[in-house]
GROMACS .gro file of C-alpha atoms in nm:
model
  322
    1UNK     CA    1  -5.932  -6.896   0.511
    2UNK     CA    2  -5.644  -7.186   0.627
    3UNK     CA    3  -5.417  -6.909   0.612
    4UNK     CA    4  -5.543  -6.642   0.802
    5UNK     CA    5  -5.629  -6.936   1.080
    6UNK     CA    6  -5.258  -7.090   1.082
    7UNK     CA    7  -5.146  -6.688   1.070
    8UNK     CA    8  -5.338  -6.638   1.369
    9UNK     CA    9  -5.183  -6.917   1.558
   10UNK     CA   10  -4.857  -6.939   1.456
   11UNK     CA   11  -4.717  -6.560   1.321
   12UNK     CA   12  -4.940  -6.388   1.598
   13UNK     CA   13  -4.765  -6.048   1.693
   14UNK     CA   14  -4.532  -5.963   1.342
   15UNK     CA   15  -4.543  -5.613   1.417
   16UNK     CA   16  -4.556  -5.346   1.159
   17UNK     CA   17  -4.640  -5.409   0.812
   18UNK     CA   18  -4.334  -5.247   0.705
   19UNK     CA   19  -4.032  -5.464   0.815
   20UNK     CA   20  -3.705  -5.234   0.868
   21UNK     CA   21  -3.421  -5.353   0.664
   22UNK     CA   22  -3.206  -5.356   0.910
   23UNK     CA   23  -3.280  -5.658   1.195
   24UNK     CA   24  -3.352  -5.497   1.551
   25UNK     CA   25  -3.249  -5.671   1.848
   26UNK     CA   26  -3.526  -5.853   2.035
   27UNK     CA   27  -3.651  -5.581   2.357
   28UNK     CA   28  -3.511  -5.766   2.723
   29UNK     CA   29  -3.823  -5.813   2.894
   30UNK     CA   30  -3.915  -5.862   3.289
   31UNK     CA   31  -4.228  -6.028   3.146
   32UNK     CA   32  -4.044  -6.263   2.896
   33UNK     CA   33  -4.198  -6.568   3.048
   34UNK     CA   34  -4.486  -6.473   3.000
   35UNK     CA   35  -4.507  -6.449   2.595
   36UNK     CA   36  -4.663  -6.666   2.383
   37UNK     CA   37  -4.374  -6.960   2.240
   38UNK     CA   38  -4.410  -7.125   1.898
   39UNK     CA   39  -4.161  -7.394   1.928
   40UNK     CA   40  -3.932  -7.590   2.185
   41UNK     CA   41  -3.667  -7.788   2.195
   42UNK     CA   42  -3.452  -7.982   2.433
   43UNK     CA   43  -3.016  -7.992   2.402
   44UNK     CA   44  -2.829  -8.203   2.675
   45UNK     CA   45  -3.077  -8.072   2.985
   46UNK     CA   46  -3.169  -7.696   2.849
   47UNK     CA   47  -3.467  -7.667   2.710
   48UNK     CA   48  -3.537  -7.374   2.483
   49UNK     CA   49  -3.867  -7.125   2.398
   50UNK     CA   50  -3.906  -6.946   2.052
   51UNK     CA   51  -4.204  -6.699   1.992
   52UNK     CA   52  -4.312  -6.359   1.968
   53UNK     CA   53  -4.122  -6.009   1.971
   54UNK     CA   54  -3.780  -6.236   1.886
   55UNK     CA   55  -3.812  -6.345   2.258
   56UNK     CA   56  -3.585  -6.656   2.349
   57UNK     CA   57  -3.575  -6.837   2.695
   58UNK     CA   58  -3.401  -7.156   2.851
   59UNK     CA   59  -3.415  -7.338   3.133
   60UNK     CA   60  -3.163  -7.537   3.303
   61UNK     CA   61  -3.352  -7.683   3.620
   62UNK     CA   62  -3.624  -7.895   3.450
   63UNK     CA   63  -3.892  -7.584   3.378
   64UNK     CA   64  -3.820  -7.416   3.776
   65UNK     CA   65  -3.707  -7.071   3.617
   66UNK     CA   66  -3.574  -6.946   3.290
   67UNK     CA   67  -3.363  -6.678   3.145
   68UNK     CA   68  -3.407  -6.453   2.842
   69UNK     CA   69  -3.131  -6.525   2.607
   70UNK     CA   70  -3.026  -6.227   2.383
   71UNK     CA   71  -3.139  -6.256   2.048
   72UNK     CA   72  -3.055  -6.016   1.689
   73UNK     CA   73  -3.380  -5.970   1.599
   74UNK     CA   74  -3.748  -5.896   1.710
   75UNK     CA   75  -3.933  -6.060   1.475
   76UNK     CA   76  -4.206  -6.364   1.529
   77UNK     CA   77  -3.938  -6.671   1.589
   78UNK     CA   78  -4.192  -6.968   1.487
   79UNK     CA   79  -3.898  -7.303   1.512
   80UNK     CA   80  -3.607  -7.390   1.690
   81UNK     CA   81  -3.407  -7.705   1.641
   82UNK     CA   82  -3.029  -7.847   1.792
   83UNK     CA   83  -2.839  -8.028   1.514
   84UNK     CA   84  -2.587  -8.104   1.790
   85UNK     CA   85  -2.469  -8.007   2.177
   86UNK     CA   86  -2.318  -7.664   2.074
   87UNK     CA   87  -2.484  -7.610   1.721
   88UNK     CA   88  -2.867  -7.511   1.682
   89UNK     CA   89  -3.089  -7.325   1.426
   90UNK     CA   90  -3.406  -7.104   1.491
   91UNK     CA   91  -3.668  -6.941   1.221
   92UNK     CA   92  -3.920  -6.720   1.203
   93UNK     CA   93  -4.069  -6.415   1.033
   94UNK     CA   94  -3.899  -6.192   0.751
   95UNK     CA   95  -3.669  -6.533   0.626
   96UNK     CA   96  -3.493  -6.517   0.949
   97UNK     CA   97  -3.239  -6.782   1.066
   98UNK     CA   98  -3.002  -6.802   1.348
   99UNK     CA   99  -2.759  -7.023   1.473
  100UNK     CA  100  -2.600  -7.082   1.770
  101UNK     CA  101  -2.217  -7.270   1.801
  102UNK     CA  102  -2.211  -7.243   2.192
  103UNK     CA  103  -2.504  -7.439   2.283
  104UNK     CA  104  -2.791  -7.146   2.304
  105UNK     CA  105  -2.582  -6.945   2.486
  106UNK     CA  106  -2.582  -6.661   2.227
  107UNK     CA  107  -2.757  -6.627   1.843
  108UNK     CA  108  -2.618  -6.472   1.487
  109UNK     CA  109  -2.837  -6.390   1.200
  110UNK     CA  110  -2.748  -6.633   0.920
  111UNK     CA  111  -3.038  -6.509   0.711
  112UNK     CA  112  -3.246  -6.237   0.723
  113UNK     CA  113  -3.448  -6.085   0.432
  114UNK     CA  114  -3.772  -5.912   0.480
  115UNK     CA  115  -3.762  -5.756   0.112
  116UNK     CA  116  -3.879  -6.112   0.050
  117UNK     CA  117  -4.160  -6.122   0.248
  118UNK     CA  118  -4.174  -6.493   0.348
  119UNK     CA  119  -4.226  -6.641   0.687
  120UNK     CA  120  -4.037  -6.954   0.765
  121UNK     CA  121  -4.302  -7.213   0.998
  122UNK     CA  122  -4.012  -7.462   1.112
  123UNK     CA  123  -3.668  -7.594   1.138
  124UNK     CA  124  -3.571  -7.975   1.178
  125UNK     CA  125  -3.238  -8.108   1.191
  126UNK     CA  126  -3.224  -8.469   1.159
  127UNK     CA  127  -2.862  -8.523   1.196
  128UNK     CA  128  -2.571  -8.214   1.220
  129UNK     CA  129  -2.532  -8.240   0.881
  130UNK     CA  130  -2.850  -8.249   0.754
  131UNK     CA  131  -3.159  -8.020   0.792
  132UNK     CA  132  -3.481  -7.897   0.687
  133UNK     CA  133  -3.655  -7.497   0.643
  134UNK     CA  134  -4.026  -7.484   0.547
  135UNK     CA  135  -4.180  -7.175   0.488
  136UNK     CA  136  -4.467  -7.036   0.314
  137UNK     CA  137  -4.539  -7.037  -0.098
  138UNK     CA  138  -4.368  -7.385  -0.115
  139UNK     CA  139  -4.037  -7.325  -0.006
  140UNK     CA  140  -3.866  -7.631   0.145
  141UNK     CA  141  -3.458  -7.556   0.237
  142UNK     CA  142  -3.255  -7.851   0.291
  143UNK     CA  143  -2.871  -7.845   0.357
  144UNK     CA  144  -2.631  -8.161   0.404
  145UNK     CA  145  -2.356  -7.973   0.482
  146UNK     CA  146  -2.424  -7.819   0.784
  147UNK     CA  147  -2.600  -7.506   0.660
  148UNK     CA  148  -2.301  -7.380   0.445
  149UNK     CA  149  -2.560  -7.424   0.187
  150UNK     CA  150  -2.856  -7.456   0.140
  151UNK     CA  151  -3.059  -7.574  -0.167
  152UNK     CA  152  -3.420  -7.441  -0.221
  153UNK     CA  153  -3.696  -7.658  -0.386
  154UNK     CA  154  -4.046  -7.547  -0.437
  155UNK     CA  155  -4.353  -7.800  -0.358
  156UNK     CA  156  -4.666  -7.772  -0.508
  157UNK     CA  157  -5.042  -7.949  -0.587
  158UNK     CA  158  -5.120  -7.713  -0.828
  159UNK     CA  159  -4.906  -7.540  -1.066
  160UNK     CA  160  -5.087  -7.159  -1.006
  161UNK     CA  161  -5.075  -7.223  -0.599
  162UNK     CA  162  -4.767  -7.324  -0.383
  163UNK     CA  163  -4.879  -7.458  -0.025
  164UNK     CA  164  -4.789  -7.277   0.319
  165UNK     CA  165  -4.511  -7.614   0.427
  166UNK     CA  166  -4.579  -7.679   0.762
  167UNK     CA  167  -4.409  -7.985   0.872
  168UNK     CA  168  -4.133  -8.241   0.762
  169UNK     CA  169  -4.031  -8.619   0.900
  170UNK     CA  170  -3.841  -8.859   0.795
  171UNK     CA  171  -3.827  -9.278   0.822
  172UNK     CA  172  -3.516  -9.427   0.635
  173UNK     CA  173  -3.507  -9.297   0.316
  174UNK     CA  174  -3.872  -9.164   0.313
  175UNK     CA  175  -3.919  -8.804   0.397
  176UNK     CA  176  -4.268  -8.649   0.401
  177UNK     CA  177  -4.346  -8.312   0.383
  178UNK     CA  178  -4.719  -8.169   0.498
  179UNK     CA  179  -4.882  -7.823   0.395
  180UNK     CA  180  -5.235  -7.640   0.380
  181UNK     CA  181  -5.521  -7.732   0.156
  182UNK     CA  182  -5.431  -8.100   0.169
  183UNK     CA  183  -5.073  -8.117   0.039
  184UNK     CA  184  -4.884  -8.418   0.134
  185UNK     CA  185  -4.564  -8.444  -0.021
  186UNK     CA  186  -4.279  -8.783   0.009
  187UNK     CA  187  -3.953  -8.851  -0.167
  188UNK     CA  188  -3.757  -9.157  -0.112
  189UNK     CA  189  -3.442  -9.011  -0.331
  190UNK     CA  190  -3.297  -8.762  -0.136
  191UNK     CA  191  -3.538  -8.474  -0.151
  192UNK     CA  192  -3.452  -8.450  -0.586
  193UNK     CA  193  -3.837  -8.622  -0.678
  194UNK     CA  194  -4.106  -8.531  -0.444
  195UNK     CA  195  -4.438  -8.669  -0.573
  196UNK     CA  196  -4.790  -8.611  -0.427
  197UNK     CA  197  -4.955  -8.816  -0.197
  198UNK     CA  198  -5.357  -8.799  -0.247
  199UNK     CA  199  -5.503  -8.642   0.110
  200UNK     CA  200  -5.746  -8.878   0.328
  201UNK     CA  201  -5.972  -8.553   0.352
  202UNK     CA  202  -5.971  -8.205   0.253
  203UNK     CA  203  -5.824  -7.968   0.465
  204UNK     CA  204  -5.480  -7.881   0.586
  205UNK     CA  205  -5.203  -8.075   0.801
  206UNK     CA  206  -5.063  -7.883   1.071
  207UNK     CA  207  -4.792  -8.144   1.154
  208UNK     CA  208  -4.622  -8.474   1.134
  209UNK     CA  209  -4.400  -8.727   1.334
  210UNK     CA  210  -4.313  -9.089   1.319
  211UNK     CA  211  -4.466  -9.395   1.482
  212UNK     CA  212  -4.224  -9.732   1.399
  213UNK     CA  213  -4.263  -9.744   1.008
  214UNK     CA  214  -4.578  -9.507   1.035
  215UNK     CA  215  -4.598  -9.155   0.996
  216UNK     CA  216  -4.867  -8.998   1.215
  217UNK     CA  217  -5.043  -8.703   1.012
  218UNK     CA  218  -5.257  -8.432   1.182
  219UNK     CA  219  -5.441  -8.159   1.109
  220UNK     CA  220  -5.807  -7.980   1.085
  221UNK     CA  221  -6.098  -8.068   1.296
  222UNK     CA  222  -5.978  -8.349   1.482
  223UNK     CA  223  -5.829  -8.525   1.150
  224UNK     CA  224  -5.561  -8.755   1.254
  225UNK     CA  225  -5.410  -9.072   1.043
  226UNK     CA  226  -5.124  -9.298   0.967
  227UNK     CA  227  -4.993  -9.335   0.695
  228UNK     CA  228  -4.766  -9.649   0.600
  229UNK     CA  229  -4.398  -9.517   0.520
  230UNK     CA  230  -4.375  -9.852   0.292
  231UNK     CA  231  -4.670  -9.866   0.081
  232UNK     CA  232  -4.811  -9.503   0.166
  233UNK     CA  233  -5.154  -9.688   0.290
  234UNK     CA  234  -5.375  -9.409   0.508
  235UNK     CA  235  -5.525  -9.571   0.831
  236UNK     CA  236  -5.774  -9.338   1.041
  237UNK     CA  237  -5.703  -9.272   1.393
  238UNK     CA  238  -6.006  -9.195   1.569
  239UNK     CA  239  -5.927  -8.899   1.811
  240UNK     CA  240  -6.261  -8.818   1.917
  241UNK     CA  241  -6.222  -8.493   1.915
  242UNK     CA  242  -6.301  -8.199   1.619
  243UNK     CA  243  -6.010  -7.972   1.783
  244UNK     CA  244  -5.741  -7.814   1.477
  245UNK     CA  245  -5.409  -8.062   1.570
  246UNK     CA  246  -5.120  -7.818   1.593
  247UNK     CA  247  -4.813  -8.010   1.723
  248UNK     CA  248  -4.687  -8.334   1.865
  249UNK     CA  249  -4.364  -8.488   2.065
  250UNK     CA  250  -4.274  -8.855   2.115
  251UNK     CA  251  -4.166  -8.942   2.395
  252UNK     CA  252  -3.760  -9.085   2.456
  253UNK     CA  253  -3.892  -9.458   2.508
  254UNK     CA  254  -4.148  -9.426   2.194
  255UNK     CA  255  -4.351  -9.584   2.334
  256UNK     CA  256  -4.644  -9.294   2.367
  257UNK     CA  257  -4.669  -9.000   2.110
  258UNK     CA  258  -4.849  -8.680   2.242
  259UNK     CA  259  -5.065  -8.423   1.977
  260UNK     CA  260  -5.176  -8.142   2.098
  261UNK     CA  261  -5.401  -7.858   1.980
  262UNK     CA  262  -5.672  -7.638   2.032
  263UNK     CA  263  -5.890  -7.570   2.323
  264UNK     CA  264  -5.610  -7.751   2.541
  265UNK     CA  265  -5.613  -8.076   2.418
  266UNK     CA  266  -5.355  -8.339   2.474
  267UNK     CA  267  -5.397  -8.667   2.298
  268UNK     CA  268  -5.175  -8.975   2.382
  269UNK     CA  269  -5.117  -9.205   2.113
  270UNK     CA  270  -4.934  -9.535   2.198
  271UNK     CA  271  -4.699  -9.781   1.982
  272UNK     CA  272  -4.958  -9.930   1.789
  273UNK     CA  273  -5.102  -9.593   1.686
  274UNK     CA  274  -5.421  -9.622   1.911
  275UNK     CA  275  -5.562  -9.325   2.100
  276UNK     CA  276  -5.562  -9.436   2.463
  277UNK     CA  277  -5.614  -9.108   2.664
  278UNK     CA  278  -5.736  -8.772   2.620
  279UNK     CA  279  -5.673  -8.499   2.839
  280UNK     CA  280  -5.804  -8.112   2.841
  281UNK     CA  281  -5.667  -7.780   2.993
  282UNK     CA  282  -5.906  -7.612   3.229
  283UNK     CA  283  -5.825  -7.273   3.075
  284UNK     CA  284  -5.887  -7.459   2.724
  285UNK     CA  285  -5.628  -7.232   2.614
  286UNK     CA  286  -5.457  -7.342   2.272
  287UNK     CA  287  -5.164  -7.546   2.272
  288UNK     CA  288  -4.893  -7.435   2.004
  289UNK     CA  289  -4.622  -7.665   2.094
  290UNK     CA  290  -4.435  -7.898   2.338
  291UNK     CA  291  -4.115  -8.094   2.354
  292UNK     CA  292  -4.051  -8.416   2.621
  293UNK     CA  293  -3.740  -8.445   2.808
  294UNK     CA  294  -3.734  -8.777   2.995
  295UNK     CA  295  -4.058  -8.799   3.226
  296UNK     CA  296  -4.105  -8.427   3.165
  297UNK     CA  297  -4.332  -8.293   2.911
  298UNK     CA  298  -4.316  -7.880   2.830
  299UNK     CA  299  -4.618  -7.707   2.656
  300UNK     CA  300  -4.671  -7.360   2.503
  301UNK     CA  301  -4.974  -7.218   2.471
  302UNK     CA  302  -5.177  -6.928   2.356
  303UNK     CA  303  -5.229  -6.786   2.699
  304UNK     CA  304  -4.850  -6.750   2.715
  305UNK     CA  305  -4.555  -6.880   2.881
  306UNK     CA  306  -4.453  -7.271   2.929
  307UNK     CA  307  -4.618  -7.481   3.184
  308UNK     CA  308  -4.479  -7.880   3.273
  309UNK     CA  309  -4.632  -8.191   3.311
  310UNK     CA  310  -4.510  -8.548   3.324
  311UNK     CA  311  -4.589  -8.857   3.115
  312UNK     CA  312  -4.736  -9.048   3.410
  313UNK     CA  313  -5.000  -8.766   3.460
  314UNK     CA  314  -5.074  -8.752   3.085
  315UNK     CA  315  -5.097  -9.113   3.038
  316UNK     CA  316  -5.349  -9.205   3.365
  317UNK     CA  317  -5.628  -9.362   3.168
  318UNK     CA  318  -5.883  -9.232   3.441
  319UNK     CA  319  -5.730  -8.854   3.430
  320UNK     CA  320  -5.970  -8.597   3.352
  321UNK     CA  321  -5.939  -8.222   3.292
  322UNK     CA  322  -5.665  -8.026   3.461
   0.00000   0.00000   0.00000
């Protein structure tokens, strides 16, 4: 059941059930802007788009207009992640990656294998060196050299059933990794002992992020926590809502993280990890994703294309619905 929900939100249009072997270049499309985005990202002032058909935009006037950039493949693009100001990385369906040495301007297929039927669900660099891949049945990539290699581990809470990896953060040396069905992963030695962490409820975690020396966990129904990087403590957030959680963004002065999910919610979460406003879409449309850029927040969502708000309007304690 988790999987044919996250499926439906986050792989949408995968197109035939017989990949080709051979990638196809993603269709240029007058109605690009209008497709339904997985993932963003900010580099320097562009911010980029990833979703359906292969489709990849940027803007470079704050959200006013953006361009289709060309991309090698037409497949369900699900992350998208800049390790530095020329180099990024995108995944998606069919164990695609691509990466970009000229700042977005144009993409290469680094991997693509649809033989292996896997999906990969993100992409996180945390510095240019190093970087993460989740994908389905377990598989967590990580490279520290710059993705000249890459080194595949496989996480698991039971030994018959590896977890859909959603989701990865990291505070010092603690990274956490969460999945479906409860799976909550941390290593503190660089990614060679991952041990379990028991789940606050059951159900899955769509995503986390980090909150001083908290990690801020979110998933089914409304379930959102932190959990203490140190001691690996689980404190309740009550978000007064029973919406799925599906992404979240902090924004550059920390001070406020966003989550955002379905039916168009946006919660804001400040410093001390308190819920302090709550906002709703009119068209209660799902969110799938959103990235902040200074005062500027971006948002996908499942009626397509990108829409912009900006921190003050999100974090008016009297705002209502928009």
């Amino acid at each position: 059941m988790m999987l044919r929900i996250i499926l439906c939100l986050m792989l949408l249009m995968s197109g035939s059930a017989f990949a080709e072997t051979l990638a196809r270049p993603a269709l240029e499309m007058p109605l690009s802007t209008k497709a339904i985005f997985l993932d963003l990202d900010v580099n320097e002032d562009k911010v980029f788009a990833v979703g359906e058909r292969g489709i990849i935009l940027s803007s470079t006037d704050s959200g006013k207009s953006w361009k289709q950039i060309k991309s090698p493949v037409d497949v369900t693009l699900t992350g998208v992640s800049f390790s530095s100001k020329t180099t990024g990385w995108i995944v998606g369906h069919e164990s695609t990656i691509l990466q970009t040495t000229d700042g977005g301007e144009t993409w290469v297929i680094k991997r693509y294998k649809p033989e292996e039927e896997r999906f990969y669900m993100s992409v996180n660099f945390v510095s240019p060196q190093q970087g993460y891949v989740l994908g389905t049945d377990g598989e967590l990539w990580v490279t520290e050299d710059a993705g000249e290699t890459w080194k595949l581990t496989l996480l698991s809470v039971e030994e018959w059933y590896q977890n859909h990896l959603f989701a990865i953060e990291q505070i010092m040396d603690t990274s956490l990794v969460v999945s479906e069905r409860g799976g909550i992963f941390y290593s503190k030695d660089k990614f060679s002992n991952w041990q379990v962490v028991p789940s606050p409820y059951e159900g899955s975690f769509f995503g986390v992020n980090k909150l001083a020396k908290d990690f801020v966990v979110f998933g089914m129904s409304g379930n959102l926590y932190l959990l203490d990087s140190e001691t690996l403590e689980w404190k309740k957030i009550n978000s007064k809502t029973d919406q799925f959680l599906l992404g979240s963004a902090i924004t550059d002065d920390a001070k406020n993280l966003l989550v955002v999910g379905r039916g168009g919610i946006i919660l804001v979460i400040n410093g001390q990890g308190e819920l302090v406003n709550t906002v709703e879409s009119k068209s209660r449309a799902d969110y799938t994703a959103l990235t902040i850029h200074g005062e500027n927040v971006y948002l996908s969502s499942m009626s397509g294309g990108i829409e912009k708000m900006s921190i003050s309007e999100l974090t008016k304690s009297d705002r209502g619905g928009k």
